[in-house]
Each structure stands twice: as C-alpha cells, then as structure tokens.
PDB file of C-alpha atoms in Angstrom:
ATOM      1  CA  UNK A 814     -72.419 103.472 122.264  1.00 66.00           C
ATOM      2  CA  UNK A 815     -76.375 102.932 123.055  1.00 80.00           C
ATOM      3  CA  UNK A 816     -77.930 106.122 125.111  1.00 91.00           C
ATOM      4  CA  UNK A 817     -81.157 103.512 125.652  1.00 95.00           C
ATOM      5  CA  UNK A 818     -81.287 100.553 126.688  1.00 96.00           C
ATOM      6  CA  UNK A 819     -83.530  98.305 127.240  1.00 97.00           C
ATOM      7  CA  UNK A 820     -81.903  95.228 128.590  1.00 92.00           C
ATOM      8  CA  UNK A 821     -85.143  92.598 128.912  1.00 96.00           C
ATOM      9  CA  UNK A 822     -85.403  91.291 125.013  1.00 96.00           C
ATOM     10  CA  UNK A 823     -88.708  89.884 125.681  1.00 97.00           C
ATOM     11  CA  UNK A 824     -91.527  89.617 128.824  1.00 97.00           C
ATOM     12  CA  UNK A 825     -94.421  87.141 129.220  1.00 98.00           C
ATOM     13  CA  UNK A 826     -97.462  87.825 131.660  1.00 98.00           C
ATOM     14  CA  UNK A 827    -100.871  85.663 132.282  1.00 98.00           C
ATOM     15  CA  UNK A 828    -103.741  87.958 131.223  1.00 98.00           C
ATOM     16  CA  UNK A 829    -105.203  90.492 134.179  1.00 97.00           C
ATOM     17  CA  UNK A 830    -101.655  90.580 135.966  1.00 98.00           C
ATOM     18  CA  UNK A 831     -99.217  93.896 136.254  1.00 98.00           C
ATOM     19  CA  UNK A 832     -96.258  93.820 132.999  1.00 98.00           C
ATOM     20  CA  UNK A 833     -93.122  95.711 134.093  1.00 98.00           C
ATOM     21  CA  UNK A 834     -90.394  97.024 130.932  1.00 98.00           C
ATOM     22  CA  UNK A 835     -88.142  98.658 131.938  1.00 98.00           C
ATOM     23  CA  UNK A 836     -84.907 101.478 129.956  1.00 98.00           C
ATOM     24  CA  UNK A 837     -82.489 102.468 131.369  1.00 97.00           C
ATOM     25  CA  UNK A 838     -80.404 105.521 129.382  1.00 96.00           C
ATOM     26  CA  UNK A 839     -76.788 107.105 130.251  1.00 94.00           C
ATOM     27  CA  UNK A 840     -77.388 110.794 128.773  1.00 87.00           C
ATOM     28  CA  UNK A 841     -78.239 113.434 131.430  1.00 86.00           C
ATOM     29  CA  UNK A 842     -79.381 115.967 128.218  1.00 84.00           C
ATOM     30  CA  UNK A 843     -82.355 113.437 127.530  1.00 86.00           C
ATOM     31  CA  UNK A 844     -85.448 116.037 129.282  1.00 82.00           C
ATOM     32  CA  UNK A 845     -88.143 113.594 127.372  1.00 87.00           C
ATOM     33  CA  UNK A 846     -88.921 109.727 127.619  1.00 92.00           C
ATOM     34  CA  UNK A 847     -91.216 108.184 125.318  1.00 93.00           C
ATOM     35  CA  UNK A 848     -93.123 104.908 124.842  1.00 96.00           C
ATOM     36  CA  UNK A 849     -93.853 103.315 121.447  1.00 97.00           C
ATOM     37  CA  UNK A 850     -95.629 100.204 120.724  1.00 97.00           C
ATOM     38  CA  UNK A 851     -95.504  98.636 117.547  1.00 96.00           C
ATOM     39  CA  UNK A 852     -97.024  95.147 116.073  1.00 94.00           C
ATOM     40  CA  UNK A 853     -96.416  93.210 113.812  1.00 90.00           C
ATOM     41  CA  UNK A 854     -96.212  94.774 110.057  1.00 85.00           C
ATOM     42  CA  UNK A 855     -96.897  98.499 111.384  1.00 91.00           C
ATOM     43  CA  UNK A 856     -95.044 101.505 112.508  1.00 93.00           C
ATOM     44  CA  UNK A 857     -94.738 102.610 115.773  1.00 95.00           C
ATOM     45  CA  UNK A 858     -97.272 104.417 117.652  1.00 95.00           C
ATOM     46  CA  UNK A 859     -97.281 106.610 120.990  1.00 93.00           C
ATOM     47  CA  UNK A 860     -97.890 105.331 123.724  1.00 95.00           C
ATOM     48  CA  UNK A 861     -97.297 107.488 126.366  1.00 95.00           C
ATOM     49  CA  UNK A 862     -94.700 110.285 127.673  1.00 92.00           C
ATOM     50  CA  UNK A 863     -93.437 111.967 130.623  1.00 93.00           C
ATOM     51  CA  UNK A 864     -91.150 115.203 131.162  1.00 89.00           C
ATOM     52  CA  UNK A 865     -87.963 115.013 133.014  1.00 88.00           C
ATOM     53  CA  UNK A 866     -89.526 117.320 135.169  1.00 91.00           C
ATOM     54  CA  UNK A 867     -92.085 115.220 136.742  1.00 93.00           C
ATOM     55  CA  UNK A 868     -91.383 111.546 137.833  1.00 95.00           C
ATOM     56  CA  UNK A 869     -94.893 109.361 136.895  1.00 97.00           C
ATOM     57  CA  UNK A 870     -97.898 110.288 134.424  1.00 96.00           C
ATOM     58  CA  UNK A 871    -100.721 107.779 133.737  1.00 97.00           C
ATOM     59  CA  UNK A 872    -102.672 107.474 131.513  1.00 96.00           C
ATOM     60  CA  UNK A 873    -105.608 104.559 131.594  1.00 97.00           C
ATOM     61  CA  UNK A 874    -103.792 101.606 132.297  1.00 98.00           C
ATOM     62  CA  UNK A 875    -100.358 102.634 131.152  1.00 98.00           C
ATOM     63  CA  UNK A 876     -98.139 104.484 133.472  1.00 98.00           C
ATOM     64  CA  UNK A 877     -94.524 105.875 133.319  1.00 98.00           C
ATOM     65  CA  UNK A 878     -92.682 105.787 135.885  1.00 98.00           C
ATOM     66  CA  UNK A 879     -88.543 108.659 136.063  1.00 97.00           C
ATOM     67  CA  UNK A 880     -86.281 107.896 138.284  1.00 97.00           C
ATOM     68  CA  UNK A 881     -83.669 110.609 137.125  1.00 95.00           C
ATOM     69  CA  UNK A 882     -80.715 109.873 139.983  1.00 95.00           C
ATOM     70  CA  UNK A 883     -80.954 106.532 138.269  1.00 96.00           C
ATOM     71  CA  UNK A 884     -81.646 107.186 135.357  1.00 96.00           C
ATOM     72  CA  UNK A 885     -84.185 104.544 134.941  1.00 97.00           C
ATOM     73  CA  UNK A 886     -88.166 105.247 133.553  1.00 97.00           C
ATOM     74  CA  UNK A 887     -90.354 102.277 133.899  1.00 98.00           C
ATOM     75  CA  UNK A 888     -94.043 101.534 132.065  1.00 98.00           C
ATOM     76  CA  UNK A 889     -96.153  99.725 134.004  1.00 98.00           C
ATOM     77  CA  UNK A 890     -99.435  98.131 132.446  1.00 98.00           C
ATOM     78  CA  UNK A 891    -102.284  96.828 134.898  1.00 98.00           C
ATOM     79  CA  UNK A 892    -103.956  94.991 134.456  1.00 98.00           C
ATOM     80  CA  UNK A 893    -102.593  93.698 130.717  1.00 98.00           C
ATOM     81  CA  UNK A 894    -104.817  92.138 128.439  1.00 98.00           C
ATOM     82  CA  UNK A 895    -103.972  89.946 125.154  1.00 97.00           C
ATOM     83  CA  UNK A 896    -104.135  92.988 122.650  1.00 96.00           C
ATOM     84  CA  UNK A 897    -100.727  94.789 124.491  1.00 97.00           C
ATOM     85  CA  UNK A 898     -98.903  92.116 123.257  1.00 97.00           C
ATOM     86  CA  UNK A 899     -96.143  93.642 121.299  1.00 97.00           C
ATOM     87  CA  UNK A 900     -92.901  94.982 121.253  1.00 97.00           C
ATOM     88  CA  UNK A 901     -92.517  98.189 123.147  1.00 98.00           C
ATOM     89  CA  UNK A 902     -89.850 101.279 122.995  1.00 97.00           C
ATOM     90  CA  UNK A 903     -88.524 102.971 125.095  1.00 97.00           C
ATOM     91  CA  UNK A 904     -86.861 106.019 123.423  1.00 94.00           C
ATOM     92  CA  UNK A 905     -85.253 109.266 124.399  1.00 91.00           C
ATOM     93  CA  UNK A 906     -85.380 113.066 123.383  1.00 85.00           C
ATOM     94  CA  UNK A 907     -82.878 115.475 124.717  1.00 74.00           C
ATOM     95  CA  UNK A 908     -84.782 119.093 124.024  1.00 60.00           C
ATOM     96  CA  UNK A 909     -87.798 119.259 125.650  1.00 48.00           C
ATOM     97  CA  UNK A 910     -91.001 121.291 125.649  1.00 42.00           C
ATOM     98  CA  UNK A 911     -89.895 123.210 122.613  1.00 45.00           C
ATOM     99  CA  UNK A 912     -88.460 119.537 120.520  1.00 50.00           C
ATOM    100  CA  UNK A 913     -89.844 120.071 116.750  1.00 51.00           C
ATOM    101  CA  UNK A 914     -89.771 116.265 116.540  1.00 54.00           C
ATOM    102  CA  UNK A 915     -88.136 113.402 114.938  1.00 59.00           C
ATOM    103  CA  UNK A 916     -85.117 112.835 116.707  1.00 82.00           C
ATOM    104  CA  UNK A 917     -85.237 109.544 119.218  1.00 89.00           C
ATOM    105  CA  UNK A 918     -82.687 107.705 120.717  1.00 91.00           C
ATOM    106  CA  UNK A 919     -85.131 104.579 120.520  1.00 95.00           C
ATOM    107  CA  UNK A 920     -83.791 101.255 123.277  1.00 97.00           C
ATOM    108  CA  UNK A 921     -83.627  97.646 121.698  1.00 96.00           C
ATOM    109  CA  UNK A 922     -87.363  96.800 122.340  1.00 97.00           C
ATOM    110  CA  UNK A 923     -88.798  94.681 124.548  1.00 98.00           C
ATOM    111  CA  UNK A 924     -91.198  91.978 123.004  1.00 97.00           C
ATOM    112  CA  UNK A 925     -94.166  91.650 125.645  1.00 98.00           C
ATOM    113  CA  UNK A 926     -96.293  88.318 125.711  1.00 98.00           C
ATOM    114  CA  UNK A 927     -99.809  88.648 127.966  1.00 98.00           C
ATOM    115  CA  UNK A 928    -101.554  84.900 128.041  1.00 97.00           C
ATOM    116  CA  UNK A 929    -104.617  84.645 128.529  1.00 94.00           C
TER     117      UNK A 929
ATOM    118  CA  UNK B1340    -107.714 111.389 108.036  1.00 63.00           C
ATOM    119  CA  UNK B1341    -104.552 109.649 106.215  1.00 74.00           C
ATOM    120  CA  UNK B1342    -101.781 109.124 108.639  1.00 92.00           C
ATOM    121  CA  UNK B1343     -98.271 108.066 107.479  1.00 96.00           C
ATOM    122  CA  UNK B1344     -97.916 106.144 104.061  1.00 97.00           C
ATOM    123  CA  UNK B1345     -94.833 104.998 102.302  1.00 98.00           C
ATOM    124  CA  UNK B1346     -94.187 103.259  99.402  1.00 97.00           C
ATOM    125  CA  UNK B1347     -92.848 100.635  98.048  1.00 97.00           C
ATOM    126  CA  UNK B1348     -93.645  98.312 101.581  1.00 96.00           C
ATOM    127  CA  UNK B1349     -90.958  95.814  99.934  1.00 96.00           C
ATOM    128  CA  UNK B1350     -88.355  95.574  97.767  1.00 96.00           C
ATOM    129  CA  UNK B1351     -85.510  93.467  96.615  1.00 98.00           C
ATOM    130  CA  UNK B1352     -82.122  95.168  95.656  1.00 98.00           C
ATOM    131  CA  UNK B1353     -78.336  94.511  94.955  1.00 98.00           C
ATOM    132  CA  UNK B1354     -75.415  95.632  96.140  1.00 98.00           C
ATOM    133  CA  UNK B1355     -74.206  98.627  94.607  1.00 97.00           C
ATOM    134  CA  UNK B1356     -77.576  99.450  93.319  1.00 98.00           C
ATOM    135  CA  UNK B1357     -79.593 103.035  94.223  1.00 98.00           C
ATOM    136  CA  UNK B1358     -83.282 102.879  96.036  1.00 98.00           C
ATOM    137  CA  UNK B1359     -85.634 105.789  96.375  1.00 98.00           C
ATOM    138  CA  UNK B1360     -88.073 105.259  98.974  1.00 98.00           C
ATOM    139  CA  UNK B1361     -91.371 107.287  98.965  1.00 98.00           C
ATOM    140  CA  UNK B1362     -93.326 109.046 102.934  1.00 98.00           C
ATOM    141  CA  UNK B1363     -96.424 111.440 102.537  1.00 97.00           C
ATOM    142  CA  UNK B1364     -96.449 113.228 105.615  1.00 95.00           C
ATOM    143  CA  UNK B1365     -99.783 112.568 108.317  1.00 93.00           C
ATOM    144  CA  UNK B1366    -102.278 115.738 106.993  1.00 91.00           C
ATOM    145  CA  UNK B1367    -101.116 119.372 108.775  1.00 87.00           C
ATOM    146  CA  UNK B1368     -97.806 117.672 109.398  1.00 89.00           C
ATOM    147  CA  UNK B1369     -95.012 119.166 107.921  1.00 88.00           C
ATOM    148  CA  UNK B1370     -91.313 118.166 109.429  1.00 89.00           C
ATOM    149  CA  UNK B1371     -90.220 114.089 108.315  1.00 92.00           C
ATOM    150  CA  UNK B1372     -88.009 112.069 109.780  1.00 92.00           C
ATOM    151  CA  UNK B1373     -86.920 109.316 108.738  1.00 96.00           C
ATOM    152  CA  UNK B1374     -85.551 106.216 110.881  1.00 97.00           C
ATOM    153  CA  UNK B1375     -83.682 103.133 109.904  1.00 97.00           C
ATOM    154  CA  UNK B1376     -84.389  99.633 111.549  1.00 96.00           C
ATOM    155  CA  UNK B1377     -82.006  96.507 111.988  1.00 95.00           C
ATOM    156  CA  UNK B1378     -83.577  93.486 112.961  1.00 91.00           C
ATOM    157  CA  UNK B1379     -83.516  93.458 116.621  1.00 89.00           C
ATOM    158  CA  UNK B1380     -82.963  97.037 116.925  1.00 93.00           C
ATOM    159  CA  UNK B1381     -84.633  99.895 117.618  1.00 95.00           C
ATOM    160  CA  UNK B1382     -85.084 102.027 114.871  1.00 95.00           C
ATOM    161  CA  UNK B1383     -82.146 104.577 114.318  1.00 95.00           C
ATOM    162  CA  UNK B1384     -82.432 108.204 113.575  1.00 93.00           C
ATOM    163  CA  UNK B1385     -80.974 109.068 109.646  1.00 96.00           C
ATOM    164  CA  UNK B1386     -82.438 112.691 109.439  1.00 93.00           C
ATOM    165  CA  UNK B1387     -85.512 115.029 109.441  1.00 90.00           C
ATOM    166  CA  UNK B1388     -86.791 117.446 106.752  1.00 91.00           C
ATOM    167  CA  UNK B1389     -88.445 121.007 107.773  1.00 87.00           C
ATOM    168  CA  UNK B1390     -88.921 123.444 105.217  1.00 87.00           C
ATOM    169  CA  UNK B1391     -87.448 121.408 102.581  1.00 92.00           C
ATOM    170  CA  UNK B1392     -84.474 121.193 104.470  1.00 91.00           C
ATOM    171  CA  UNK B1393     -82.478 118.644 105.798  1.00 91.00           C
ATOM    172  CA  UNK B1394     -82.273 120.113 109.723  1.00 85.00           C
ATOM    173  CA  UNK B1395     -80.616 116.827 111.676  1.00 84.00           C
ATOM    174  CA  UNK B1396     -79.314 114.499 110.324  1.00 89.00           C
ATOM    175  CA  UNK B1397     -78.213 111.270 112.725  1.00 90.00           C
ATOM    176  CA  UNK B1398     -74.873 109.049 112.458  1.00 92.00           C
ATOM    177  CA  UNK B1399     -75.248 108.428 108.794  1.00 96.00           C
ATOM    178  CA  UNK B1400     -73.249 108.314 106.360  1.00 97.00           C
ATOM    179  CA  UNK B1401     -73.978 110.761 102.751  1.00 96.00           C
ATOM    180  CA  UNK B1402     -74.084 107.686 100.871  1.00 98.00           C
ATOM    181  CA  UNK B1403     -78.091 108.486 102.486  1.00 98.00           C
ATOM    182  CA  UNK B1404     -79.877 111.847 100.984  1.00 97.00           C
ATOM    183  CA  UNK B1405     -82.848 112.815 101.417  1.00 97.00           C
ATOM    184  CA  UNK B1406     -85.662 115.969 100.341  1.00 97.00           C
ATOM    185  CA  UNK B1407     -88.651 117.094 100.944  1.00 97.00           C
ATOM    186  CA  UNK B1408     -90.859 118.829  98.725  1.00 97.00           C
ATOM    187  CA  UNK B1409     -93.709 122.116  98.346  1.00 96.00           C
ATOM    188  CA  UNK B1410     -96.253 119.377  99.540  1.00 94.00           C
ATOM    189  CA  UNK B1411     -94.381 118.292 103.215  1.00 94.00           C
ATOM    190  CA  UNK B1412     -93.870 114.937 100.876  1.00 97.00           C
ATOM    191  CA  UNK B1413     -90.068 113.612 101.458  1.00 97.00           C
ATOM    192  CA  UNK B1414     -87.951 110.551  99.883  1.00 98.00           C
ATOM    193  CA  UNK B1415     -85.220 108.687 100.936  1.00 98.00           C
ATOM    194  CA  UNK B1416     -82.662 107.738  98.372  1.00 98.00           C
ATOM    195  CA  UNK B1417     -79.308 105.430  99.273  1.00 98.00           C
ATOM    196  CA  UNK B1418     -76.739 104.576  96.803  1.00 97.00           C
ATOM    197  CA  UNK B1419     -74.296 102.067  96.642  1.00 98.00           C
ATOM    198  CA  UNK B1420     -76.646  99.540  98.468  1.00 98.00           C
ATOM    199  CA  UNK B1421     -74.625  98.034 100.911  1.00 98.00           C
ATOM    200  CA  UNK B1422     -75.184  94.407 102.177  1.00 97.00           C
ATOM    201  CA  UNK B1423     -76.094  96.442 105.953  1.00 96.00           C
ATOM    202  CA  UNK B1424     -78.376  98.123 104.495  1.00 98.00           C
ATOM    203  CA  UNK B1425     -81.045  95.986 104.710  1.00 97.00           C
ATOM    204  CA  UNK B1426     -83.439  97.305 107.437  1.00 97.00           C
ATOM    205  CA  UNK B1427     -86.870  98.549 107.758  1.00 97.00           C
ATOM    206  CA  UNK B1428     -86.712 102.241 106.784  1.00 98.00           C
ATOM    207  CA  UNK B1429     -89.865 103.976 108.254  1.00 97.00           C
ATOM    208  CA  UNK B1430     -91.002 107.414 108.122  1.00 97.00           C
ATOM    209  CA  UNK B1431     -92.292 109.133 110.773  1.00 94.00           C
ATOM    210  CA  UNK B1432     -93.819 113.195 110.823  1.00 92.00           C
ATOM    211  CA  UNK B1433     -94.827 115.469 113.392  1.00 86.00           C
ATOM    212  CA  UNK B1434     -94.662 119.637 113.874  1.00 78.00           C
ATOM    213  CA  UNK B1435     -93.159 121.564 115.444  1.00 67.00           C
ATOM    214  CA  UNK B1436     -94.823 123.774 118.152  1.00 57.00           C
ATOM    215  CA  UNK B1437     -94.307 124.840 121.693  1.00 43.00           C
ATOM    216  CA  UNK B1438     -96.148 122.284 122.536  1.00 49.00           C
ATOM    217  CA  UNK B1439     -94.717 119.404 120.524  1.00 54.00           C
ATOM    218  CA  UNK B1440     -93.985 117.066 123.046  1.00 64.00           C
ATOM    219  CA  UNK B1441     -91.720 114.492 120.190  1.00 68.00           C
ATOM    220  CA  UNK B1442     -94.299 112.343 119.586  1.00 81.00           C
ATOM    221  CA  UNK B1443     -94.358 111.094 115.877  1.00 89.00           C
ATOM    222  CA  UNK B1444     -96.525 109.992 113.963  1.00 91.00           C
ATOM    223  CA  UNK B1445     -95.053 106.785 112.136  1.00 95.00           C
ATOM    224  CA  UNK B1446     -95.910 104.810 108.748  1.00 96.00           C
ATOM    225  CA  UNK B1447     -95.595 101.102 108.327  1.00 96.00           C
ATOM    226  CA  UNK B1448     -91.838 101.114 106.748  1.00 97.00           C
ATOM    227  CA  UNK B1449     -90.600 100.046 103.287  1.00 97.00           C
ATOM    228  CA  UNK B1450     -88.738  96.678 104.008  1.00 97.00           C
ATOM    229  CA  UNK B1451     -85.304  96.905 101.518  1.00 98.00           C
ATOM    230  CA  UNK B1452     -83.365  93.831 101.153  1.00 97.00           C
ATOM    231  CA  UNK B1453     -80.378  93.689 100.296  1.00 97.00           C
ATOM    232  CA  UNK B1454     -78.448  90.696  98.212  1.00 96.00           C
TER     233      UNK B1454
END
C-alpha cells in the first residue's frame, strides 16, 4: 500500500526555469510533510517542510504547496540551478508537531535534472 | 560537529548469513531510526530506538532486529539473509521535543549486497 506517491520518476528542466515536483498521499491522518534531497552516494538531506495547518511554505528558492482536499503537495524550485540536480523524496508523518521523529513515509522519489 | 556516521559503507554477504550494521547519531541526538532503501524506491521505515528501547516498528519481519547503546549509537542486525534484503540501509537521527518537525539527519548508508 503506497501511501505516498510520486508519479514522475524523472524531470528535466532548463537552468533558470521553474521545477515543479509533485506528490500525492492517501492517508488523511498525515499532518506533516517534508521534502528531502538525495545526491548519489550521500544520505537524504532535509530541504523544506509544511504543516497541514498551512497551504504554503517558502524558503529561498524553494516553496512547498499543500492542497489537503486533493491530498496533493508540490515543491517549486525557482530559479532552477544545475546544483539542484538530485533525487527528491516527498515524505509524510502523522504525529504532528509532537512527532519524536523517525517514522516517515516516503514516496519513490523524482530524479530532477537541471540542464545548463 | 560530526553528523550521522554509518559502517560499513559496503558489504557483500551470501544467503542465510547474518549481518550487523552500525550507526552513530549526530551529536546531541538521542533517537535513531533505520530505513531500508531498495533500488528505485524511497526509504522504508524499519524501526526507531529511543532510550535503548524499540519505540516504533515498520512492516519488517523479526529477522530484522536492533539495539541502542547508552551512548545512543545503534546496531541493525539482519538474520537469515535473503536476496531481497539487498538494499541501502540508512540510519537517521533526531531528537524529540515540542518543536520537532520530523526532520531527520541521515547517514550515507550501508550498501548491502546479498548473493
């Protein structure tokens, strides 16, 4: 049962343009969502998160949007840079702000390639 | 400040053998979680240790067991290895608290190949 889905295994964009990575979830009990980035031969690194009480969170070039009614979230990267090329994982948890951390449900990942 | 460290980085085992993977959490972190990442998939939660006890467990058989030591480091043990256990095993650390957002710090992983 894939509770978090990233339906696009790969995405290619031109440097300077917008990258949009999508994620869908099925469990309405999820109330915290995170994006992680992973380079080859490295562990995933935290990028940005959003609580279910919000519909948007920004951090520099990265913005995450949450549509709870559609159970959908997206990560926007503007402008995209070649250094952003990596695998991006969407993750969800169901313990909210009191989460002790650890049990995240990950999507399959989307490999982003930013062409110079 | 050392991040999460894992050992070994790569190892090869044969079916039926047993393996032990090790993890040292980021300084100041006391919670350790283990994830299995198969090729082309996202990480899957195995279990979490806090205060030397298994606090949460994912959908993995009893062949997967773990331990946390008083210094917060942790081991993942897998018995009776199967070909399907071939994967990248990731350790992640965190610390509980009211402002904990679920942000985990991952190590680089241990790549296990079962032949």
